[in-house]
Short mmCIF file of C-alpha atoms and ligand atoms in Angstrom, two decimals:
data_model
loop_
_atom_site.label_atom_id
_atom_site.label_comp_id
_atom_site.label_asym_id
_atom_site.label_seq_id
_atom_site.Cartn_x
_atom_site.Cartn_y
_atom_site.Cartn_z
CA MET C 19 130.36 144.71 138.70
CA LYS C 20 132.11 145.95 135.65
CA ASP C 21 131.22 144.27 132.36
CA LEU C 22 128.62 142.00 134.09
CA ASP C 23 125.61 142.92 131.67
CA ARG C 24 127.74 142.50 128.48
CA VAL C 25 129.34 139.07 129.75
CA VAL C 26 126.00 137.85 130.80
CA ALA C 27 124.41 138.64 127.44
CA GLU C 28 127.30 137.01 125.47
CA ILE C 29 127.21 133.89 127.37
CA ALA C 30 123.54 133.51 126.94
CA GLU C 31 123.95 133.89 123.14
CA GLU C 32 126.74 131.44 123.07
CA MET C 33 124.83 128.85 125.00
CA ARG C 34 121.62 129.42 122.82
CA THR C 35 123.42 128.02 119.78
CA ARG C 36 125.64 125.33 121.24
CA PRO C 37 124.94 121.84 119.77
CA ASP C 38 125.97 119.74 122.90
CA ARG C 39 123.11 120.29 125.36
CA GLY C 40 123.13 116.99 127.48
CA ARG C 41 120.36 114.87 128.27
CA VAL C 42 117.06 115.93 129.81
CA ALA C 43 116.16 113.75 132.92
CA ASP C 44 113.39 111.36 132.26
CA TYR C 45 113.28 109.13 135.36
CA ILE C 46 110.61 111.52 136.65
CA PRO C 47 108.23 111.36 133.57
CA GLU C 48 106.92 114.95 133.88
CA LEU C 49 110.48 116.34 133.81
CA ALA C 50 110.98 114.81 130.29
CA ARG C 51 108.72 117.58 128.92
CA ALA C 52 111.38 120.28 129.51
CA ASP C 53 112.68 121.97 126.19
CA ALA C 54 116.24 121.03 125.72
CA SER C 55 116.93 124.27 123.82
CA ALA C 56 116.03 126.46 126.92
CA PHE C 57 118.79 128.55 128.51
CA GLY C 58 118.50 131.28 131.10
CA ILE C 59 120.96 133.10 133.48
CA ALA C 60 120.43 135.66 136.12
CA VAL C 61 123.10 137.33 138.28
CA VAL C 62 122.37 139.66 141.27
CA ASP C 63 125.39 141.63 142.47
CA ALA C 64 125.92 143.19 145.80
CA SER C 65 124.26 146.49 144.75
CA GLY C 66 120.99 144.56 143.80
CA HIS C 67 121.74 145.02 140.13
CA VAL C 68 120.29 142.11 138.15
CA ALA C 69 121.89 141.18 134.91
CA ALA C 70 119.68 138.42 133.27
CA ALA C 71 119.55 136.89 129.80
CA GLY C 72 117.95 134.09 127.72
CA ASP C 73 115.06 132.30 129.46
CA CYS C 74 115.73 134.12 132.79
CA ASP C 75 112.17 134.44 133.56
CA ALA C 76 110.86 130.96 132.57
CA PRO C 77 110.03 128.85 135.71
CA PHE C 78 111.58 125.47 135.92
CA SER C 79 111.65 122.62 138.38
CA ILE C 80 114.29 123.58 141.04
CA GLN C 81 114.42 119.97 142.30
CA SER C 82 117.63 119.42 144.41
CA ILE C 83 118.32 123.06 144.54
CA SER C 84 115.54 123.20 147.08
CA LYS C 85 117.77 121.20 149.38
CA VAL C 86 119.99 124.37 150.11
CA PHE C 87 116.80 125.91 151.61
CA THR C 88 115.59 122.85 153.37
CA LEU C 89 119.07 122.55 155.03
CA THR C 90 118.80 126.29 156.09
CA LEU C 91 115.57 125.85 157.60
CA ALA C 92 116.38 122.54 159.53
CA LEU C 93 119.51 124.12 160.91
CA GLY C 94 117.39 127.03 161.96
CA MET C 95 115.09 124.57 163.72
CA VAL C 96 117.55 122.13 165.38
CA GLY C 97 121.03 123.70 165.02
CA ASP C 98 123.90 121.56 164.95
CA ARG C 99 122.06 118.63 166.27
CA LEU C 100 121.15 118.11 162.61
CA TRP C 101 124.74 116.73 162.22
CA SER C 102 123.95 113.54 164.16
CA ARG C 103 121.35 112.48 161.48
CA VAL C 104 123.23 113.49 158.52
CA GLY C 105 126.95 113.89 157.63
CA ARG C 106 128.73 116.55 155.66
CA GLU C 107 131.46 114.74 153.57
CA PRO C 108 131.17 114.42 149.84
CA SER C 109 129.79 111.12 148.74
CA GLY C 110 131.73 110.42 145.59
CA SER C 111 128.48 108.55 144.60
CA ARG C 112 125.34 109.26 142.50
CA PHE C 113 122.68 111.43 144.01
CA ASN C 114 120.36 108.64 144.48
CA SER C 115 122.85 105.91 145.50
CA ILE C 116 122.11 103.47 148.24
CA VAL C 117 125.50 101.75 148.84
CA GLN C 118 126.96 103.87 151.36
CA LEU C 119 123.90 103.72 153.63
CA GLU C 120 124.43 100.18 154.89
CA ASN C 121 128.02 100.73 155.72
CA GLU C 122 127.29 103.87 157.64
CA HIS C 123 124.23 102.69 159.56
CA GLY C 124 121.60 104.64 157.65
CA ILE C 125 123.26 107.98 158.29
CA PRO C 126 123.30 109.68 154.81
CA ARG C 127 126.88 111.22 153.86
CA ASN C 128 125.63 114.74 153.41
CA PRO C 129 122.37 116.76 153.05
CA PHE C 130 122.58 117.16 149.35
CA ILE C 131 122.24 113.57 148.21
CA ASN C 132 118.78 112.22 148.24
CA ALA C 133 119.03 110.24 151.32
CA GLY C 134 120.42 113.22 153.23
CA ALA C 135 117.96 115.58 151.94
CA ILE C 136 115.13 113.15 152.91
CA ALA C 137 116.52 113.05 156.50
CA VAL C 138 116.68 116.88 156.46
CA THR C 139 112.95 116.97 155.23
CA ASP C 140 112.03 114.58 158.01
CA THR C 141 113.60 116.93 160.62
CA ILE C 142 111.59 119.85 159.24
CA LEU C 143 108.47 117.66 159.38
CA ASN C 144 108.93 116.83 163.11
CA GLY C 145 106.03 118.03 165.25
CA HIS C 146 104.12 119.27 162.04
CA GLN C 147 101.69 118.00 159.55
CA PRO C 148 103.06 117.63 156.07
CA ARG C 149 101.01 120.50 154.71
CA GLU C 150 102.36 122.79 157.44
CA ALA C 151 105.95 121.84 156.81
CA LEU C 152 105.50 122.24 153.01
CA GLY C 153 103.93 125.77 153.74
CA GLU C 154 106.79 126.60 155.77
CA ILE C 155 109.33 125.69 153.10
CA LEU C 156 107.29 127.45 150.30
CA ARG C 157 106.91 130.62 152.47
CA PHE C 158 110.60 130.70 153.15
CA MET C 159 111.31 130.59 149.50
CA ARG C 160 108.82 133.31 148.67
CA PHE C 161 110.14 135.43 151.60
CA LEU C 162 113.81 134.98 150.24
CA ALA C 163 112.93 135.82 146.56
CA ASP C 164 110.63 138.54 147.68
CA ASP C 165 108.05 137.08 145.29
CA ASN C 166 104.79 135.57 146.20
CA GLN C 167 104.06 134.13 142.88
CA ILE C 168 106.34 131.13 143.50
CA THR C 169 104.39 127.95 143.53
CA ILE C 170 104.86 124.08 143.44
CA ASP C 171 104.25 122.31 140.25
CA ALA C 172 101.65 119.61 141.24
CA ALA C 173 102.24 117.64 138.10
CA VAL C 174 105.85 117.22 138.69
CA ALA C 175 105.28 116.28 142.41
CA ALA C 176 102.63 113.78 141.51
CA SER C 177 104.86 112.22 138.70
CA GLU C 178 107.69 111.76 141.14
CA GLN C 179 105.24 110.50 143.88
CA ARG C 180 104.06 107.68 141.30
CA THR C 181 107.65 106.74 140.17
CA GLY C 182 110.13 107.51 143.05
CA TYR C 183 110.87 103.90 143.84
CA ARG C 184 114.39 104.56 144.62
CA ASN C 185 113.70 107.47 147.03
CA MET C 186 111.15 105.11 148.61
CA ALA C 187 113.74 102.62 149.11
CA LEU C 188 116.16 105.07 150.57
CA ALA C 189 113.72 106.45 152.99
CA ASN C 190 112.27 102.88 154.28
CA TYR C 191 115.98 101.73 154.68
CA MET C 192 116.82 104.91 156.77
CA LYS C 193 113.54 104.32 158.71
CA SER C 194 114.78 100.80 159.46
CA PHE C 195 117.78 102.47 161.30
CA GLY C 196 115.44 104.96 163.14
CA VAL C 197 117.03 107.92 161.03
CA ILE C 198 113.56 108.82 159.66
CA GLN C 199 111.25 109.51 162.55
CA ASN C 200 107.95 110.40 160.72
CA PRO C 201 105.83 108.11 158.55
CA VAL C 202 107.85 107.50 155.45
CA ASN C 203 105.02 108.42 153.21
CA PHE C 204 104.76 111.82 154.99
CA THR C 205 108.30 112.66 154.71
CA LEU C 206 108.57 111.56 151.03
CA GLY C 207 105.24 113.64 150.25
CA VAL C 208 106.97 116.83 151.55
CA TYR C 209 110.32 115.90 149.91
CA PHE C 210 108.78 115.35 146.40
CA HIS C 211 106.79 118.52 146.64
CA HIS C 212 109.57 120.75 147.79
CA CYS C 213 111.68 119.40 144.86
CA ALA C 214 108.72 120.39 142.67
CA ILE C 215 108.91 124.13 143.49
CA ALA C 216 109.15 125.98 140.14
CA MET C 217 111.22 129.03 139.95
CA SER C 218 112.96 131.15 137.38
CA CYS C 219 116.59 132.04 137.19
CA ARG C 220 115.77 135.46 138.33
CA GLN C 221 113.79 134.26 141.26
CA LEU C 222 116.36 131.72 142.38
CA ALA C 223 119.40 134.11 142.14
CA MET C 224 117.30 136.55 144.42
CA ALA C 225 116.62 133.79 146.84
CA GLY C 226 120.30 133.08 147.07
CA ARG C 227 121.37 136.49 147.96
CA PHE C 228 121.77 135.64 151.78
CA LEU C 229 124.41 133.15 151.06
CA ALA C 230 126.42 135.50 149.21
CA HIS C 231 126.26 138.33 151.90
CA SER C 232 127.18 136.56 155.12
CA GLY C 233 123.58 135.44 155.91
CA ARG C 234 122.13 138.82 155.25
CA ASN C 235 119.82 140.00 152.29
CA PRO C 236 121.65 143.19 151.34
CA ALA C 237 118.35 144.76 149.91
CA THR C 238 116.40 144.65 152.98
CA GLY C 239 119.31 144.34 155.65
CA TYR C 240 117.33 141.16 157.09
CA GLN C 241 119.65 138.74 158.59
CA VAL C 242 118.27 135.42 157.55
CA VAL C 243 121.06 133.39 159.20
CA GLN C 244 124.21 134.11 161.20
CA PRO C 245 127.43 134.74 159.01
CA GLU C 246 129.12 131.41 160.45
CA ARG C 247 126.02 129.44 159.12
CA ALA C 248 126.10 130.97 155.66
CA ARG C 249 129.62 130.15 155.36
CA ARG C 250 129.16 126.67 156.39
CA ILE C 251 126.30 126.12 154.05
CA ASN C 252 128.50 127.50 151.15
CA ALA C 253 131.16 125.04 152.20
CA VAL C 254 128.88 122.04 151.97
CA MET C 255 127.73 123.29 148.61
CA LEU C 256 131.30 123.55 147.33
CA THR C 257 132.19 119.90 148.49
CA CYS C 258 128.78 118.26 147.97
CA GLY C 259 126.42 120.38 145.81
CA HIS C 260 127.17 118.49 142.52
CA TYR C 261 127.37 114.91 143.86
CA ASP C 262 130.01 112.98 142.22
CA GLY C 263 130.56 115.87 140.00
CA SER C 264 131.52 118.37 142.93
CA GLY C 265 135.16 118.03 142.39
CA GLU C 266 134.77 118.86 138.61
CA PHE C 267 132.60 121.78 139.30
CA ALA C 268 135.07 123.19 141.92
CA TYR C 269 137.88 122.53 139.42
CA ARG C 270 136.15 124.30 136.55
CA VAL C 271 133.96 126.83 138.16
CA GLY C 272 135.37 127.40 141.55
CA LEU C 273 132.18 128.56 143.36
CA PRO C 274 129.88 127.04 145.95
CA GLY C 275 126.90 125.62 143.91
CA LYS C 276 123.83 123.40 144.02
CA SER C 277 122.43 121.67 141.01
CA GLY C 278 119.08 120.05 140.39
CA VAL C 279 117.93 117.52 137.67
CA GLY C 280 115.54 120.17 136.40
CA GLY C 281 118.61 121.69 134.85
CA GLY C 282 119.14 124.56 137.23
CA ILE C 283 122.19 125.64 139.33
CA LEU C 284 122.40 128.12 142.14
CA ALA C 285 125.99 129.47 142.60
CA VAL C 286 127.29 131.89 145.21
CA VAL C 287 130.28 134.33 144.78
CA PRO C 288 130.86 135.16 148.47
CA GLY C 289 130.58 138.94 149.02
CA ARG C 290 129.71 139.68 145.39
CA ALA C 291 126.86 137.93 143.69
CA SER C 292 124.27 135.26 143.55
CA ILE C 293 123.78 133.45 140.41
CA ALA C 294 121.22 131.07 138.84
CA VAL C 295 121.58 129.30 135.61
CA TRP C 296 119.09 126.86 133.80
CA SER C 297 119.53 124.41 130.85
CA PRO C 298 117.51 121.19 131.19
CA GLY C 299 120.14 118.89 129.44
CA LEU C 300 122.19 117.07 132.13
CA ASP C 301 125.58 115.42 132.12
CA ASP C 302 126.46 111.94 133.46
CA SER C 303 126.35 113.11 137.02
CA GLY C 304 122.98 114.62 136.78
CA ASN C 305 124.13 118.20 136.63
CA SER C 306 123.01 120.80 133.99
CA HIS C 307 125.68 120.37 131.10
CA LEU C 308 125.26 123.87 129.80
CA GLY C 309 124.83 125.30 133.03
CA ARG C 310 128.04 124.34 134.28
CA ILE C 311 129.76 125.63 131.00
CA ALA C 312 128.17 128.75 131.29
CA LEU C 313 129.23 129.33 134.95
CA GLU C 314 132.64 128.22 133.95
CA LYS C 315 132.78 130.91 131.28
CA LEU C 316 131.40 133.59 133.60
CA THR C 317 133.78 132.98 136.43
CA LYS C 318 136.61 133.09 134.09
CA ARG C 319 135.59 136.23 132.22
CA LEU C 320 135.01 138.10 135.36
CA GLY C 321 137.40 136.55 137.66
CA LEU C 322 134.79 135.22 140.26
CA SER C 323 136.36 131.91 141.41
CA ILE C 324 136.77 131.74 145.15
CA PHE C 325 140.33 130.27 144.33
CA GLY C 326 141.68 133.29 142.53
CA LEU C 327 141.86 134.56 138.88
N1 LIG V 429 113.39 114.93 143.28
C1 LIG V 429 114.73 114.50 142.68
C2 LIG V 429 114.94 113.09 143.17
O1 LIG V 429 114.78 112.63 144.29
C3 LIG V 429 115.85 115.34 142.97
C4 LIG V 429 117.10 114.88 142.44
C5 LIG V 429 118.10 115.99 141.93
O2 LIG V 429 117.63 117.05 141.59
N2 LIG V 429 119.40 115.58 141.73
O3 LIG V 429 115.39 112.12 142.45
#
């Protein structure tokens, strides 16, 4: 991709010195330790070339970005039956909101809000022990990123396990409707741990390649999912990947993307590239403030928006 290395380096430099950096999440105490001055970016293009800059090799807590991969795994296990347990419409509410669940009989709006992701995790857990389900998720991440060094940050998982009262409320509430089938503490244990996977921008961009290339890893030729499934996962990322900030992200960036409260964003340029950015400070919707700004600049300068130049 022409000018990719130069533009990525420029953006990292611009982000390094910006004074507006958002607010680091502190409702999971361990996440509050993140350094607000960090910024990293990595772009893998279709040829496998990686343009990376800033703190692109520093591992961070991927949090809700893991939900893209658990969705992929759950669809692989139960196919379209998954959609009887979770919807695929934008919620317009915060990522940890409980309000819609009562009106909608315990069926979460989409797989990326917390309630939906917990229901997806419960699907992966069916017929397995929590340890096996978690191992499956971690192996999938390592396989996609082609990197066996990826691990779970046990301190982050324990921190959320101690303080995740809202997620406990969501899971118990869904359990009362029969939407959660396993013991709530098992499902949440797996959920908290997959959110606590630590990865760098480089690793995450590598893991996202299959979504940018019709379900196939262009480096190995391995078909991870069918093209139709990759297209549909991208569609859900576009409409739901940034919670109540999804409209704004589509408007400004114009790519399917998924954020996490660790400050990471994975974005997909269909046919062209997989991108990961990281800056721990968040905006009011819980999405990386500088991460979104950096992606906006990148898509603008390189003409990458799916909606045109
Ligand atoms: N583990 C976090 C939570 O459940 C994930 C939220 C997020 O990244 N938006 O609150």
